[in-house]
């Protein structure tokens, strides 16, 4: 494609914030510190987790850059940035979460395969761009279409990004056509993040945002959009990001027995405290985030200071000055909530957080029951240790 250079090495990586915790250098994967993650409802771009599978593509000439629309349609066409910008612009606040968020904790129960992540492979941003439903109308696919007259049922996104898992080919993923053509699903071709042009790490000049779905389906550096009869056959749809039971290992795994993971389950994490904390006895602020996939709001966040025997409810909030209601008109349904609770810690103990969404889904108590060999979707109760300093030593 004119104006595109795909680096074959990592010598031209963009600058990143020095405080990020780097989990892998090549390809670059990093997350912010817990305390930095929840300083604001909208995650600053510098503190938004970086998830990559290869060197970051370079787009030199955005005017010549285009996305090819093809597949089971009447007339394939090229979509230039000027075409995208001519469509109505929508602003969607949505949380993206890597399916491997909290993988490091899962690996402590039993070893898993994948990049290690603490609790910060998640972020909430304000995305700006055109709705995919409007883009698909340009190639003759009406809104709320489940199947095209040529048998198309899925929309596949193909990236400029090249990765070893695809044997040097492009990263790719797909979503159902019914979701892509539904304006209420808010699927975007985004060119802005937090009111600014996308930067290279986050998909410049154009990426997909699929709200409520694991981050792996929000393809960056978009190259092709193809209408297909079947689910994408790429590596990350067929041989990764699938949820297997604890009994499955690398000797007996059959990837074809599981569907690709889409929505992420209800999740929460404490960010004001690390895994182990030395504290003075007394009042302690417990704060963090909670989110659920599929547009399901957070009905409740519970905090325990005795390992889960008794609970208190935390305060939930999104935008300053607006009361959060899980299914309220003024609430951002695709976005996380932040929570906080002040608790009294008289002695060393375990502090626990768990969230409940509007469908009544609750985080599972332990990692053991949801352990899986790829270490995805660790949504178990989040636990941290508080070790009180003896008053004589304060």
CSV table of C-alpha atoms in Angstrom, one decimal:
chain,number,residue,atom,x,y,z
A,1,UNK,CA,0.0,0.0,0.0
A,2,UNK,CA,1.4,3.5,-0.8
A,3,UNK,CA,2.5,5.4,2.2
A,4,UNK,CA,2.9,2.3,4.4
A,5,UNK,CA,6.2,0.9,5.7
A,6,UNK,CA,6.1,-2.2,7.9
A,7,UNK,CA,9.4,-2.2,9.8
A,8,UNK,CA,11.2,-5.6,9.8
A,9,UNK,CA,12.8,-4.8,13.2
A,10,UNK,CA,12.2,-2.7,16.3
A,11,UNK,CA,14.6,0.2,15.5
A,12,UNK,CA,11.7,2.7,14.7
A,13,UNK,CA,9.5,2.2,17.7
A,14,UNK,CA,7.5,5.2,19.0
A,15,UNK,CA,8.4,6.8,22.4
A,16,UNK,CA,6.6,5.6,25.5
A,17,UNK,CA,6.1,6.8,29.0
A,18,UNK,CA,9.1,5.8,31.2
A,19,UNK,CA,6.9,4.7,34.1
A,20,UNK,CA,5.2,1.9,32.2
A,21,UNK,CA,5.8,-1.7,33.4
A,22,UNK,CA,7.3,-3.4,30.3
A,23,UNK,CA,6.2,-7.0,30.1
A,24,UNK,CA,7.9,-7.7,26.8
A,25,UNK,CA,10.3,-5.5,24.7
A,26,UNK,CA,10.0,-7.1,21.2
A,27,UNK,CA,7.2,-6.9,20.4
A,28,UNK,CA,6.5,-4.1,22.9
A,29,UNK,CA,3.9,-4.9,25.6
A,30,UNK,CA,3.5,-2.7,28.6
A,31,UNK,CA,1.0,-1.5,31.2
A,32,UNK,CA,0.8,1.4,33.6
A,33,UNK,CA,1.3,1.1,37.3
A,34,UNK,CA,-1.9,0.4,39.2
A,35,UNK,CA,-2.0,3.8,40.9
A,36,UNK,CA,-1.6,5.6,37.5
A,37,UNK,CA,-4.4,3.6,35.9
A,38,UNK,CA,-7.2,5.0,38.0
A,39,UNK,CA,-6.1,8.6,38.4
A,40,UNK,CA,-8.9,9.5,36.0
A,41,UNK,CA,-12.1,8.1,34.5
A,42,UNK,CA,-10.6,8.5,31.0
A,43,UNK,CA,-7.2,6.9,30.7
A,44,UNK,CA,-4.5,9.2,29.4
A,45,UNK,CA,-3.0,7.9,26.1
A,46,UNK,CA,0.4,7.6,27.8
A,47,UNK,CA,-1.0,5.2,30.4
A,48,UNK,CA,-3.2,3.1,28.1
A,49,UNK,CA,-1.8,-0.4,27.9
A,50,UNK,CA,0.3,-1.3,24.8
A,51,UNK,CA,-0.4,-4.7,23.2
A,52,UNK,CA,1.5,-5.6,20.1
A,53,UNK,CA,2.4,-8.6,18.1
A,54,UNK,CA,5.2,-7.2,16.0
A,55,UNK,CA,7.0,-3.9,15.1
A,56,UNK,CA,4.7,-0.9,14.9
A,57,UNK,CA,3.8,0.0,11.3
A,58,UNK,CA,4.7,3.4,9.9
A,59,UNK,CA,2.2,5.4,7.7
A,60,UNK,CA,4.2,8.1,5.9
A,61,UNK,CA,1.5,9.4,3.7
A,62,UNK,CA,-2.0,9.5,5.2
A,63,UNK,CA,-3.5,11.0,2.1
A,64,UNK,CA,-2.7,7.9,0.0
A,65,UNK,CA,-3.5,5.5,2.8
A,66,UNK,CA,-6.7,3.5,2.3
A,67,UNK,CA,-8.7,0.5,3.5
A,68,UNK,CA,-9.9,-2.0,0.9
A,69,UNK,CA,-13.4,-3.2,1.2
A,70,UNK,CA,-13.9,-6.5,-0.5
A,71,UNK,CA,-15.3,-10.1,-0.1
A,72,UNK,CA,-18.9,-11.1,-0.6
A,73,UNK,CA,-20.2,-7.8,-1.9
A,74,UNK,CA,-21.2,-6.3,-5.3
A,75,UNK,CA,-18.5,-3.7,-5.8
A,76,UNK,CA,-15.2,-3.7,-3.9
A,77,UNK,CA,-13.9,-0.3,-3.2
A,78,UNK,CA,-11.1,1.7,-1.6
A,79,UNK,CA,-11.9,3.8,1.4
A,80,UNK,CA,-9.5,6.8,1.9
A,81,UNK,CA,-9.3,8.8,5.1
A,82,UNK,CA,-11.2,11.7,3.4
A,83,UNK,CA,-14.0,9.2,2.8
A,84,UNK,CA,-14.1,8.2,6.4
A,85,UNK,CA,-14.1,11.7,7.7
A,86,UNK,CA,-17.0,12.6,5.4
A,87,UNK,CA,-19.2,10.2,7.3
A,88,UNK,CA,-21.0,11.3,10.5
A,89,UNK,CA,-18.5,11.4,13.3
A,90,UNK,CA,-19.5,9.6,16.5
A,91,UNK,CA,-17.9,9.8,20.0
A,92,UNK,CA,-17.9,6.5,22.0
A,93,UNK,CA,-16.4,6.1,25.5
A,94,UNK,CA,-15.4,2.5,25.7
A,95,UNK,CA,-13.1,0.3,27.8
A,96,UNK,CA,-10.7,-2.0,26.0
A,97,UNK,CA,-9.2,-4.9,27.9
A,98,UNK,CA,-6.7,-7.5,26.9
A,99,UNK,CA,-8.0,-11.0,27.4
A,100,UNK,CA,-4.8,-11.8,29.2
A,101,UNK,CA,-5.3,-9.1,31.9
A,102,UNK,CA,-4.3,-10.5,35.3
A,103,UNK,CA,-2.6,-13.5,33.6
A,104,UNK,CA,0.4,-13.3,36.0
A,105,UNK,CA,-1.8,-14.1,39.0
A,106,UNK,CA,-3.4,-17.0,37.1
A,107,UNK,CA,0.1,-18.4,36.4
A,108,UNK,CA,0.9,-18.5,40.1
A,109,UNK,CA,-1.8,-21.2,40.4
A,110,UNK,CA,-0.5,-23.2,37.5
A,111,UNK,CA,1.8,-22.1,34.7
A,112,UNK,CA,0.2,-20.6,31.6
A,113,UNK,CA,1.5,-19.5,28.2
A,114,UNK,CA,1.5,-15.9,27.3
A,115,UNK,CA,2.7,-12.4,28.1
A,116,UNK,CA,2.5,-11.7,31.8
A,117,UNK,CA,0.1,-9.0,32.8
A,118,UNK,CA,-0.8,-7.5,36.2
A,119,UNK,CA,-4.2,-5.8,36.5
A,120,UNK,CA,-3.6,-2.9,34.1
A,121,UNK,CA,-4.0,-4.4,30.7
A,122,UNK,CA,-7.2,-2.4,30.5
A,123,UNK,CA,-8.0,1.3,29.8
A,124,UNK,CA,-10.9,3.6,29.1
A,125,UNK,CA,-10.8,6.0,26.2
A,126,UNK,CA,-13.0,8.4,24.3
A,127,UNK,CA,-12.9,7.2,20.7
A,128,UNK,CA,-13.9,9.3,17.7
A,129,UNK,CA,-14.7,8.0,14.2
A,130,UNK,CA,-17.2,6.7,11.8
A,131,UNK,CA,-19.6,3.9,12.6
A,132,UNK,CA,-18.9,0.7,10.8
A,133,UNK,CA,-22.6,0.4,10.0
A,134,UNK,CA,-22.3,3.6,8.0
A,135,UNK,CA,-19.2,2.4,6.2
A,136,UNK,CA,-20.9,-0.8,5.2
A,137,UNK,CA,-23.8,1.1,3.7
A,138,UNK,CA,-21.3,2.5,1.2
A,139,UNK,CA,-20.9,-1.0,-0.2
A,140,UNK,CA,-24.6,-1.7,-0.3
A,141,UNK,CA,-25.1,-3.5,3.0
A,142,UNK,CA,-28.0,-2.0,4.9
A,143,UNK,CA,-28.1,-1.5,8.6
A,144,UNK,CA,-29.3,-4.4,10.7
A,145,UNK,CA,-28.3,-7.0,8.1
A,146,UNK,CA,-27.6,-10.5,9.3
A,147,UNK,CA,-26.6,-12.0,5.9
A,148,UNK,CA,-25.8,-10.5,2.5
A,149,UNK,CA,-27.4,-11.8,-0.7
A,150,UNK,CA,-24.0,-13.4,-1.4
A,151,UNK,CA,-23.9,-15.3,1.9
A,152,UNK,CA,-21.8,-12.9,3.9
A,153,UNK,CA,-22.3,-13.3,7.7
A,154,UNK,CA,-19.1,-12.0,9.1
A,155,UNK,CA,-16.9,-8.9,8.8
A,156,UNK,CA,-13.1,-9.6,8.8
A,157,UNK,CA,-10.6,-6.9,9.8
A,158,UNK,CA,-7.1,-7.3,8.4
A,159,UNK,CA,-4.2,-5.3,9.8
A,160,UNK,CA,-1.1,-3.8,8.2
A,161,UNK,CA,0.6,-5.4,11.2
A,162,UNK,CA,2.7,-8.5,10.5
A,163,UNK,CA,3.2,-11.1,13.2
A,164,UNK,CA,5.0,-14.4,13.7
A,165,UNK,CA,1.9,-16.2,14.7
A,166,UNK,CA,0.6,-15.7,11.2
A,167,UNK,CA,3.9,-16.8,9.7
A,168,UNK,CA,4.8,-13.3,8.8
A,169,UNK,CA,1.3,-12.5,7.6
A,170,UNK,CA,-1.1,-9.9,8.9
A,171,UNK,CA,-3.0,-9.8,12.2
A,172,UNK,CA,-6.7,-10.4,11.6
A,173,UNK,CA,-10.0,-10.9,13.4
A,174,UNK,CA,-13.7,-10.8,12.7
A,175,UNK,CA,-17.1,-10.0,14.2
A,176,UNK,CA,-20.6,-11.1,13.1
A,177,UNK,CA,-22.2,-9.0,10.4
A,178,UNK,CA,-25.3,-8.5,12.6
A,179,UNK,CA,-23.1,-6.7,15.1
A,180,UNK,CA,-21.2,-4.7,12.5
A,181,UNK,CA,-24.4,-3.4,10.9
A,182,UNK,CA,-26.1,-2.5,14.2
A,183,UNK,CA,-25.7,1.2,14.9
A,184,UNK,CA,-26.4,0.5,18.6
A,185,UNK,CA,-23.4,-1.7,18.8
A,186,UNK,CA,-21.3,1.4,18.3
A,187,UNK,CA,-18.5,-0.4,16.3
A,188,UNK,CA,-16.2,2.4,15.1
A,189,UNK,CA,-13.5,3.0,12.5
A,190,UNK,CA,-11.7,5.3,14.9
A,191,UNK,CA,-9.2,8.0,14.0
A,192,UNK,CA,-9.2,9.8,17.3
A,193,UNK,CA,-8.4,8.8,20.9
A,194,UNK,CA,-9.2,11.2,23.7
A,195,UNK,CA,-9.8,14.0,21.3
A,196,UNK,CA,-6.5,13.7,19.5
A,197,UNK,CA,-5.3,11.9,16.4
A,198,UNK,CA,-4.5,8.2,17.1
A,199,UNK,CA,-0.8,7.7,17.8
A,200,UNK,CA,1.2,4.9,16.3
A,201,UNK,CA,0.9,2.5,19.3
A,202,UNK,CA,-2.8,2.7,19.2
A,203,UNK,CA,-3.4,2.2,15.5
A,204,UNK,CA,-2.7,5.3,13.5
A,205,UNK,CA,-4.2,6.3,11.2
A,206,UNK,CA,-7.3,4.0,11.5
A,207,UNK,CA,-8.4,1.2,13.8
A,208,UNK,CA,-11.5,-0.7,14.7
A,209,UNK,CA,-13.1,-0.3,18.1
A,210,UNK,CA,-15.5,-3.1,19.1
A,211,UNK,CA,-17.0,-2.1,22.4
A,212,UNK,CA,-17.7,-4.7,25.1
A,213,UNK,CA,-15.5,-7.3,23.4
A,214,UNK,CA,-12.0,-8.4,24.2
A,215,UNK,CA,-9.3,-6.1,22.8
A,216,UNK,CA,-8.0,-8.7,20.4
A,217,UNK,CA,-11.0,-8.0,18.1
A,218,UNK,CA,-10.4,-4.2,17.9
A,219,UNK,CA,-7.9,-4.4,15.1
A,220,UNK,CA,-5.3,-1.6,14.7
A,221,UNK,CA,-3.7,-0.2,11.6
A,222,UNK,CA,-6.6,-1.3,9.4
A,223,UNK,CA,-5.8,-2.5,5.9
A,224,UNK,CA,-8.7,-4.6,4.6
A,225,UNK,CA,-12.4,-5.1,5.6
A,226,UNK,CA,-13.7,-8.3,4.1
A,227,UNK,CA,-17.3,-9.6,4.1
A,228,UNK,CA,-17.0,-13.4,4.6
A,229,UNK,CA,-19.3,-16.4,4.9
A,230,UNK,CA,-17.3,-17.9,7.8
A,231,UNK,CA,-15.6,-16.6,11.0
A,232,UNK,CA,-12.1,-15.4,10.4
A,233,UNK,CA,-9.7,-18.3,10.0
A,234,UNK,CA,-6.7,-16.3,11.4
A,235,UNK,CA,-4.5,-17.6,14.2
A,236,UNK,CA,-6.0,-15.3,16.9
A,237,UNK,CA,-9.5,-16.4,16.1
A,238,UNK,CA,-8.8,-20.1,15.7
A,239,UNK,CA,-5.8,-21.0,17.8
A,240,UNK,CA,-5.8,-18.4,20.5
A,241,UNK,CA,-8.2,-16.4,22.7
A,242,UNK,CA,-10.5,-19.3,23.4
A,243,UNK,CA,-11.7,-20.3,26.9
A,244,UNK,CA,-10.9,-24.0,27.8
A,245,UNK,CA,-11.6,-25.8,31.0
A,246,UNK,CA,-8.8,-26.6,33.5
A,247,UNK,CA,-8.6,-30.2,32.4
A,248,UNK,CA,-7.3,-29.2,28.9
A,249,UNK,CA,-3.5,-29.1,28.4
A,250,UNK,CA,-1.2,-28.7,25.5
A,251,UNK,CA,-1.3,-32.5,24.9
A,252,UNK,CA,-5.0,-32.9,24.6
A,253,UNK,CA,-6.2,-29.5,23.3
A,254,UNK,CA,-8.5,-29.4,20.3
A,255,UNK,CA,-8.9,-25.8,19.2
A,256,UNK,CA,-11.9,-26.6,17.1
A,257,UNK,CA,-14.1,-27.4,20.1
A,258,UNK,CA,-14.3,-23.8,21.3
A,259,UNK,CA,-15.7,-20.7,19.8
A,260,UNK,CA,-13.5,-17.5,19.6
A,261,UNK,CA,-14.0,-15.4,22.8
A,262,UNK,CA,-15.9,-12.2,22.2
A,263,UNK,CA,-17.5,-10.4,25.2
A,264,UNK,CA,-15.3,-10.1,28.3
A,265,UNK,CA,-16.8,-11.3,31.6
A,266,UNK,CA,-17.4,-9.1,34.7
A,267,UNK,CA,-14.1,-7.9,36.1
A,268,UNK,CA,-12.7,-5.7,38.9
A,269,UNK,CA,-9.4,-5.0,40.4
A,270,UNK,CA,-8.0,-3.0,43.4
A,271,UNK,CA,-5.5,-0.4,42.1
A,272,UNK,CA,-4.8,1.7,45.2
A,273,UNK,CA,-2.9,-1.3,46.8
A,274,UNK,CA,-0.2,-3.7,45.5
A,275,UNK,CA,-0.3,-7.4,46.1
A,276,UNK,CA,1.4,-7.0,49.4
A,277,UNK,CA,1.2,-3.7,51.4
A,278,UNK,CA,2.8,-2.6,54.6
A,279,UNK,CA,0.3,-0.2,56.2
A,280,UNK,CA,-0.5,1.5,59.5
A,281,UNK,CA,-3.6,0.3,61.3
A,282,UNK,CA,-6.6,2.5,60.7
A,283,UNK,CA,-8.5,3.9,57.7
A,284,UNK,CA,-7.4,2.8,54.3
A,285,UNK,CA,-8.8,3.8,50.9
A,286,UNK,CA,-9.6,0.9,48.6
A,287,UNK,CA,-10.1,2.0,45.0
A,288,UNK,CA,-10.0,0.5,41.6
A,289,UNK,CA,-12.0,-0.3,38.5
A,290,UNK,CA,-14.9,-2.6,37.5
A,291,UNK,CA,-16.2,-3.5,34.0
A,292,UNK,CA,-18.3,-6.0,32.1
A,293,UNK,CA,-18.6,-6.8,28.5
A,294,UNK,CA,-21.5,-6.6,26.1
A,295,UNK,CA,-22.6,-3.2,27.4
A,296,UNK,CA,-23.6,-4.6,30.8
A,297,UNK,CA,-23.2,-2.0,33.5
A,298,UNK,CA,-21.8,-2.6,37.0
A,299,UNK,CA,-24.6,-3.0,39.6
A,300,UNK,CA,-22.3,-3.4,42.6
A,301,UNK,CA,-18.8,-3.6,43.8
A,302,UNK,CA,-18.2,-5.4,47.1
A,303,UNK,CA,-15.2,-5.0,49.3
A,304,UNK,CA,-14.2,-7.4,52.1
A,305,UNK,CA,-11.5,-6.8,54.7
A,306,UNK,CA,-11.6,-10.3,56.1
A,307,UNK,CA,-10.8,-12.5,53.0
A,308,UNK,CA,-14.4,-12.7,51.9
A,309,UNK,CA,-16.4,-13.5,55.0
A,310,UNK,CA,-18.2,-10.1,55.2
A,311,UNK,CA,-18.6,-7.4,52.7
A,312,UNK,CA,-19.3,-3.6,52.3
A,313,UNK,CA,-20.5,-1.9,49.1
A,314,UNK,CA,-18.1,0.5,47.4
A,315,UNK,CA,-19.1,3.8,45.8
A,316,UNK,CA,-19.2,3.6,41.9
A,317,UNK,CA,-18.7,6.5,39.6
A,318,UNK,CA,-17.9,7.5,36.1
A,319,UNK,CA,-18.1,11.2,35.1
A,320,UNK,CA,-17.7,13.8,37.8
A,321,UNK,CA,-20.9,15.3,39.1
A,322,UNK,CA,-23.2,12.7,37.5
A,323,UNK,CA,-24.6,9.9,39.6
A,324,UNK,CA,-23.7,6.5,38.1
A,325,UNK,CA,-26.7,4.2,37.4
A,326,UNK,CA,-25.8,0.9,35.8
A,327,UNK,CA,-28.3,1.2,33.0
A,328,UNK,CA,-28.9,4.9,33.2
A,329,UNK,CA,-29.2,7.2,30.2
A,330,UNK,CA,-26.3,9.4,31.3
A,331,UNK,CA,-24.0,6.4,32.0
A,332,UNK,CA,-21.4,5.2,29.5
A,333,UNK,CA,-22.6,1.6,28.9
A,334,UNK,CA,-19.3,0.5,27.2
A,335,UNK,CA,-17.1,1.9,29.9
A,336,UNK,CA,-15.7,0.9,33.2
A,337,UNK,CA,-16.7,2.3,36.5
A,338,UNK,CA,-14.2,3.4,39.1
A,339,UNK,CA,-14.9,2.5,42.7
A,340,UNK,CA,-13.8,3.5,46.2
A,341,UNK,CA,-14.4,2.6,49.8
A,342,UNK,CA,-12.8,3.7,53.0
A,343,UNK,CA,-12.3,0.7,55.3
A,344,UNK,CA,-10.8,0.3,58.8
A,345,UNK,CA,-7.9,-2.1,59.0
A,346,UNK,CA,-7.0,-2.9,62.6
A,347,UNK,CA,-4.7,-5.8,61.9
A,348,UNK,CA,-3.1,-7.7,59.0
A,349,UNK,CA,-5.7,-9.2,56.7
A,350,UNK,CA,-6.7,-9.9,53.1
A,351,UNK,CA,-8.6,-7.3,51.2
A,352,UNK,CA,-10.9,-8.5,48.4
A,353,UNK,CA,-12.9,-6.9,45.6
A,354,UNK,CA,-15.6,-8.5,43.5
A,355,UNK,CA,-18.1,-6.9,41.0
A,356,UNK,CA,-21.6,-7.8,40.0
A,357,UNK,CA,-23.1,-6.6,36.6
A,358,UNK,CA,-26.7,-5.8,35.7
A,359,UNK,CA,-27.3,-9.3,34.5
A,360,UNK,CA,-26.3,-10.7,37.9
A,361,UNK,CA,-23.0,-12.1,36.8
A,362,UNK,CA,-20.5,-12.3,39.6
A,363,UNK,CA,-16.8,-12.7,39.6
A,364,UNK,CA,-15.8,-16.3,40.6
A,365,UNK,CA,-14.2,-16.8,44.0
A,366,UNK,CA,-11.0,-18.6,43.0
A,367,UNK,CA,-8.6,-18.8,40.1
A,368,UNK,CA,-8.6,-22.6,40.2
A,369,UNK,CA,-12.0,-23.0,38.7
A,370,UNK,CA,-11.3,-20.8,35.7
A,371,UNK,CA,-7.7,-21.7,35.1
A,372,UNK,CA,-6.9,-22.3,31.4
A,373,UNK,CA,-3.7,-23.0,29.6
A,374,UNK,CA,-3.6,-19.6,27.8
A,375,UNK,CA,-4.2,-17.7,31.0
A,376,UNK,CA,-7.1,-15.6,29.6
A,377,UNK,CA,-10.1,-14.1,31.4
A,378,UNK,CA,-8.8,-14.2,34.9
A,379,UNK,CA,-11.8,-12.5,36.5
A,380,UNK,CA,-11.6,-14.1,39.9
A,381,UNK,CA,-12.0,-12.1,43.1
A,382,UNK,CA,-9.1,-9.7,43.3
A,383,UNK,CA,-7.1,-10.1,46.5
A,384,UNK,CA,-4.4,-8.0,48.1
A,385,UNK,CA,-2.6,-8.5,51.4
A,386,UNK,CA,-2.5,-5.8,54.1
A,387,UNK,CA,0.2,-6.3,56.7
A,388,UNK,CA,-0.1,-3.9,59.5
A,389,UNK,CA,3.0,-2.3,61.1
A,390,UNK,CA,3.1,-2.8,64.8
A,391,UNK,CA,2.5,0.5,66.6
A,392,UNK,CA,5.7,0.2,68.5
A,393,UNK,CA,7.5,0.3,65.1
A,394,UNK,CA,5.7,3.3,63.6
